[in-house]
Coordinates of C-alpha atoms in Angstrom, one line a residue:
M272 CA 117.5 113.2 108.2
N273 CA 117.2 116.5 108.4
S274 CA 116.7 116.8 104.8
L275 CA 115.0 114.8 102.4
T276 CA 115.7 115.0 98.4
V277 CA 112.8 114.4 96.4
S278 CA 112.7 113.9 92.6
Y279 CA 109.4 113.5 90.3
L280 CA 108.9 112.6 86.9
Q281 CA 106.1 114.8 84.6
L282 CA 105.6 111.8 82.1
N283 CA 103.6 111.3 78.6
L284 CA 102.5 107.9 79.7
V285 CA 102.2 105.4 76.6
W286 CA 98.6 104.4 76.8
E287 CA 98.3 101.1 78.4
N288 CA 101.9 99.8 77.1
S289 CA 103.7 98.8 80.3
R290 CA 106.7 97.6 78.9
A291 CA 107.3 101.2 76.4
N292 CA 106.2 103.4 80.0
L293 CA 108.7 101.5 82.4
M294 CA 111.6 101.6 79.6
Q295 CA 110.9 105.6 79.5
I296 CA 111.0 105.3 83.6
E297 CA 114.4 103.7 83.4
K298 CA 116.0 106.3 81.2
Q299 CA 114.9 108.9 83.2
L300 CA 116.1 107.4 86.5
S301 CA 119.3 106.7 85.1
L302 CA 119.5 110.4 84.5
L303 CA 119.2 111.3 88.3
D304 CA 121.8 112.1 91.0
R305 CA 122.7 109.5 93.5
S306 CA 121.8 111.7 96.0
V307 CA 118.0 111.6 95.2
D308 CA 116.4 109.6 98.4
L309 CA 112.5 109.1 97.0
V310 CA 111.4 109.4 93.3
V311 CA 107.8 110.0 92.8
L312 CA 105.9 108.8 89.8
P313 CA 102.6 109.4 88.4
E314 CA 98.9 107.3 89.3
M315 CA 98.9 104.4 87.1
F316 CA 102.5 104.7 85.8
N317 CA 102.8 101.9 83.5
S318 CA 99.3 102.6 81.8
G319 CA 97.7 105.6 81.9
F320 CA 94.0 105.5 83.9
S321 CA 92.6 103.0 82.3
M322 CA 89.4 101.2 83.0
N323 CA 90.5 98.1 81.2
S324 CA 91.4 96.5 84.5
S325 CA 91.2 92.6 83.8
Q326 CA 93.6 93.0 81.1
L327 CA 96.6 95.1 82.4
A328 CA 96.1 94.2 86.2
Q329 CA 99.3 92.8 87.8
S330 CA 99.4 90.9 91.2
M331 CA 102.0 91.6 93.8
D332 CA 104.6 89.1 92.6
G333 CA 104.5 90.0 89.3
E334 CA 107.0 91.8 86.7
L335 CA 105.9 95.3 87.3
V336 CA 106.3 95.3 91.2
K337 CA 109.6 93.0 90.3
T338 CA 110.7 95.7 88.5
M339 CA 109.9 98.4 90.4
T340 CA 111.9 96.6 93.4
N341 CA 115.3 96.4 91.0
F342 CA 114.6 99.7 90.5
A343 CA 114.7 101.1 93.7
K344 CA 117.7 99.1 94.9
E345 CA 120.0 99.9 91.9
F346 CA 119.3 103.4 92.0
D347 CA 119.3 103.2 95.9
F348 CA 116.2 105.3 96.0
A349 CA 113.1 104.9 97.5
I350 CA 110.2 105.0 94.8
T351 CA 106.4 105.3 95.1
G352 CA 103.9 105.5 92.2
S353 CA 100.4 103.4 91.6
F354 CA 99.6 100.5 89.4
I355 CA 96.5 98.4 88.3
C356 CA 96.6 95.6 90.9
Q357 CA 94.9 92.4 91.2
E358 CA 94.4 90.7 95.0
G359 CA 91.7 88.6 96.2
G360 CA 89.6 88.4 93.0
N361 CA 89.2 92.1 92.9
F362 CA 91.0 95.1 91.5
F363 CA 92.8 98.0 93.2
N364 CA 94.4 101.8 91.7
R365 CA 97.4 100.1 94.3
L366 CA 100.3 103.1 95.1
L367 CA 103.6 101.1 95.9
F368 CA 106.0 102.7 98.5
V369 CA 109.8 100.6 97.5
F370 CA 112.5 101.5 100.0
P371 CA 116.1 101.2 98.8
D372 CA 116.3 97.6 99.9
G373 CA 113.9 96.2 98.6
Q374 CA 110.9 96.5 101.2
I375 CA 107.4 97.3 100.1
E376 CA 104.1 99.3 101.4
K377 CA 101.2 100.1 100.1
Y378 CA 98.0 101.9 99.8
D379 CA 94.7 101.1 97.7
K380 CA 93.1 104.5 96.3
R381 CA 89.8 105.5 98.6
H382 CA 88.4 107.9 96.7
L383 CA 87.2 106.1 93.3
F384 CA 86.6 108.7 90.3
R385 CA 83.0 108.1 89.6
M386 CA 82.5 110.1 86.8
A387 CA 85.1 107.8 84.8
N388 CA 83.2 104.8 86.3
E389 CA 86.9 103.9 88.1
T390 CA 84.2 102.3 91.0
D391 CA 82.7 99.9 88.2
Y392 CA 86.1 98.6 87.8
F393 CA 88.2 99.2 90.9
S394 CA 87.6 98.0 95.1
P395 CA 88.3 101.4 97.4
G396 CA 91.0 101.0 99.9
N397 CA 89.8 101.7 103.3
K398 CA 93.1 102.7 105.2
R399 CA 95.9 105.4 104.7
L400 CA 99.2 104.5 105.1
I401 CA 101.7 106.6 106.4
V402 CA 105.8 105.6 105.5
N403 CA 108.9 106.5 108.2
Y404 CA 111.4 107.1 105.8
K405 CA 114.8 108.2 106.6
G406 CA 113.3 110.3 109.6
W407 CA 110.3 111.6 107.8
K408 CA 106.6 110.6 108.2
I409 CA 105.0 110.6 104.9
L410 CA 101.2 110.0 103.5
P411 CA 101.0 109.0 100.0
L412 CA 97.6 109.2 98.4
V413 CA 96.3 109.2 94.7
C414 CA 94.6 111.6 92.2
Y415 CA 91.1 112.4 93.3
D416 CA 91.6 111.5 97.0
L417 CA 93.0 115.7 96.7
R418 CA 89.5 117.1 96.5
F419 CA 88.6 115.5 100.3
P420 CA 90.1 117.3 102.6
V421 CA 89.4 114.6 106.1
W422 CA 90.6 112.0 104.5
S423 CA 94.3 114.2 104.0
R424 CA 93.9 115.7 107.4
N425 CA 97.2 116.0 109.3
Q426 CA 96.1 115.2 112.9
F427 CA 97.7 117.1 115.6
K428 CA 98.6 116.2 119.4
V429 CA 99.4 118.6 121.9
I430 CA 102.2 117.2 124.7
G431 CA 103.0 120.5 126.6
N432 CA 103.8 123.3 125.0
R433 CA 104.5 121.2 121.5
V434 CA 102.5 119.9 118.9
N435 CA 103.2 116.8 117.4
S436 CA 102.0 115.8 114.2
E437 CA 101.1 112.7 112.2
Y438 CA 103.1 113.5 109.3
D439 CA 105.5 115.8 107.5
L440 CA 105.0 115.3 103.8
L441 CA 101.8 114.6 101.6
I442 CA 102.5 113.1 98.1
Y443 CA 99.3 112.8 95.6
V444 CA 100.1 110.8 92.5
A445 CA 97.9 111.8 89.8
N446 CA 96.5 111.2 85.9
W447 CA 94.4 114.8 86.4
P448 CA 92.9 116.1 83.3
A449 CA 94.0 120.1 82.0
A450 CA 90.1 120.4 82.1
R451 CA 90.4 120.6 85.9
V452 CA 93.7 121.8 86.5
T453 CA 92.8 124.7 88.5
A454 CA 91.1 122.6 90.8
W455 CA 94.2 120.5 91.4
D456 CA 96.9 123.9 91.3
K457 CA 94.3 125.3 94.5
L458 CA 93.7 122.4 96.1
L459 CA 97.2 121.5 96.5
L460 CA 98.1 124.6 97.7
A461 CA 95.4 124.8 100.3
R462 CA 96.8 120.8 101.5
A463 CA 99.9 122.2 102.3
I464 CA 98.5 125.1 104.3
E465 CA 95.7 123.5 106.3
N466 CA 98.0 121.0 107.3
Q467 CA 101.2 122.4 107.7
V468 CA 103.2 120.1 105.5
Y469 CA 105.4 120.0 102.4
V470 CA 102.9 118.6 99.3
I471 CA 104.5 117.2 96.2
G472 CA 102.1 116.4 93.6
V473 CA 102.8 114.5 90.9
N474 CA 100.5 114.4 87.5
R475 CA 101.0 113.4 83.7
T476 CA 101.0 115.5 80.4
G477 CA 100.2 114.4 77.2
I478 CA 96.7 113.1 75.5
D479 CA 95.9 109.3 76.9
G480 CA 93.7 107.0 74.6
K481 CA 90.7 108.1 75.7
G482 CA 91.4 111.3 74.1
I483 CA 91.9 113.1 77.4
E484 CA 94.6 116.3 77.5
Y485 CA 96.9 116.3 80.4
N486 CA 99.0 119.5 81.0
G487 CA 101.1 118.5 84.0
R488 CA 101.0 121.0 86.6
S489 CA 103.4 119.1 89.0
T490 CA 104.9 120.9 91.9
A491 CA 106.2 120.8 95.2
I492 CA 105.0 123.3 97.9
D493 CA 106.4 124.4 101.3
P494 CA 104.1 124.5 104.5
K495 CA 103.4 128.0 103.9
G496 CA 101.8 127.5 100.5
D497 CA 104.9 128.5 98.4
Y498 CA 105.8 127.2 95.6
L499 CA 109.1 125.4 96.2
K500 CA 109.5 124.3 92.3
A501 CA 107.0 126.2 89.7
P502 CA 104.1 123.9 87.7
S503 CA 105.0 123.2 84.2
S504 CA 103.3 121.6 81.2
E505 CA 106.0 119.5 79.6
V506 CA 107.7 115.8 79.8
V507 CA 110.2 116.9 83.0
I508 CA 112.4 115.5 85.8
E509 CA 112.2 118.1 88.9
S510 CA 114.0 117.8 92.5
V511 CA 113.6 119.6 95.2
I512 CA 115.1 119.4 99.0
L513 CA 112.6 119.6 101.5
R514 CA 114.1 120.7 105.1
K515 CA 112.9 119.2 108.6
D516 CA 114.4 122.0 110.6
A517 CA 112.7 124.8 108.3
L518 CA 109.2 122.8 108.7
E519 CA 109.6 122.3 112.6
D520 CA 110.7 125.8 113.0
F521 CA 107.4 127.1 111.2
R522 CA 105.3 124.9 112.9
M523 CA 106.7 126.0 116.2
K524 CA 106.5 129.8 115.2
F525 CA 103.2 129.2 113.6
P526 CA 101.0 126.1 115.9
V527 CA 97.7 126.2 114.1
G528 CA 98.0 122.3 115.4
M529 CA 97.4 124.0 119.2
D530 CA 93.8 124.5 117.9
A531 CA 93.2 122.2 115.3
D532 CA 90.0 119.8 115.9
S533 CA 90.1 116.1 116.8
F534 CA 88.2 113.6 114.8
Q535 CA 88.3 110.3 113.4
V536 CA 87.6 109.0 110.1
I537 CA 85.1 106.1 110.1
T538 CA 84.9 104.2 106.3
S539 CA 81.8 102.9 105.3
H540 CA 83.5 99.9 103.5

């Protein structure tokens, strides 16, 4: 598929209230055009960024995952976002990528935000997920991962006079506070430019149960570092059409992958 239509939901999440959040998500999803291919939700979309893992966690067999699967099937598009998952006695900030047919792929947040004590309540992931969906290769990551460019790095493979890229679209789902939103804005632009990919960053808005303010700034950026959708601070649904031919044309005309460094990421745990 040459084009990919992506919608993202910038929400004012209700603190630790899964039912209320899922109700507002369902309402927003029902407003979307059926031409949408992928919907992106914020980090911990059903609870807000809570460390109350023992009370809020759900299993992969729980109602939340079933609800996400039902949404994907009912509306016939893929859905991604993260929630608090309990598995094998551990808690994870787990991102799910749910396909329209109900298939699920998962990624556990690698970089836990120690300044909010996330490291005390959750276990880190140790493996990236690259999703193949409708001819697009997608790398979904979570919030604090944005600050670590090596983890986000596109790997380039030179074959003759062509460069094959590991992925085409980089997604960050987040609960990124207003106090540090300048970093959010600038790092999203940098990740698009350095990796020659589309970037979509989805944040929340409002004030959470700990009194932390969020001002959204969700956005879509092209491989040149230009905004496809300008950031905003309101509760909003945005949709953008990404074009594979434009991406490949830019990569051919400006093949930075020819000169990229090869490396391997070794996780310590």
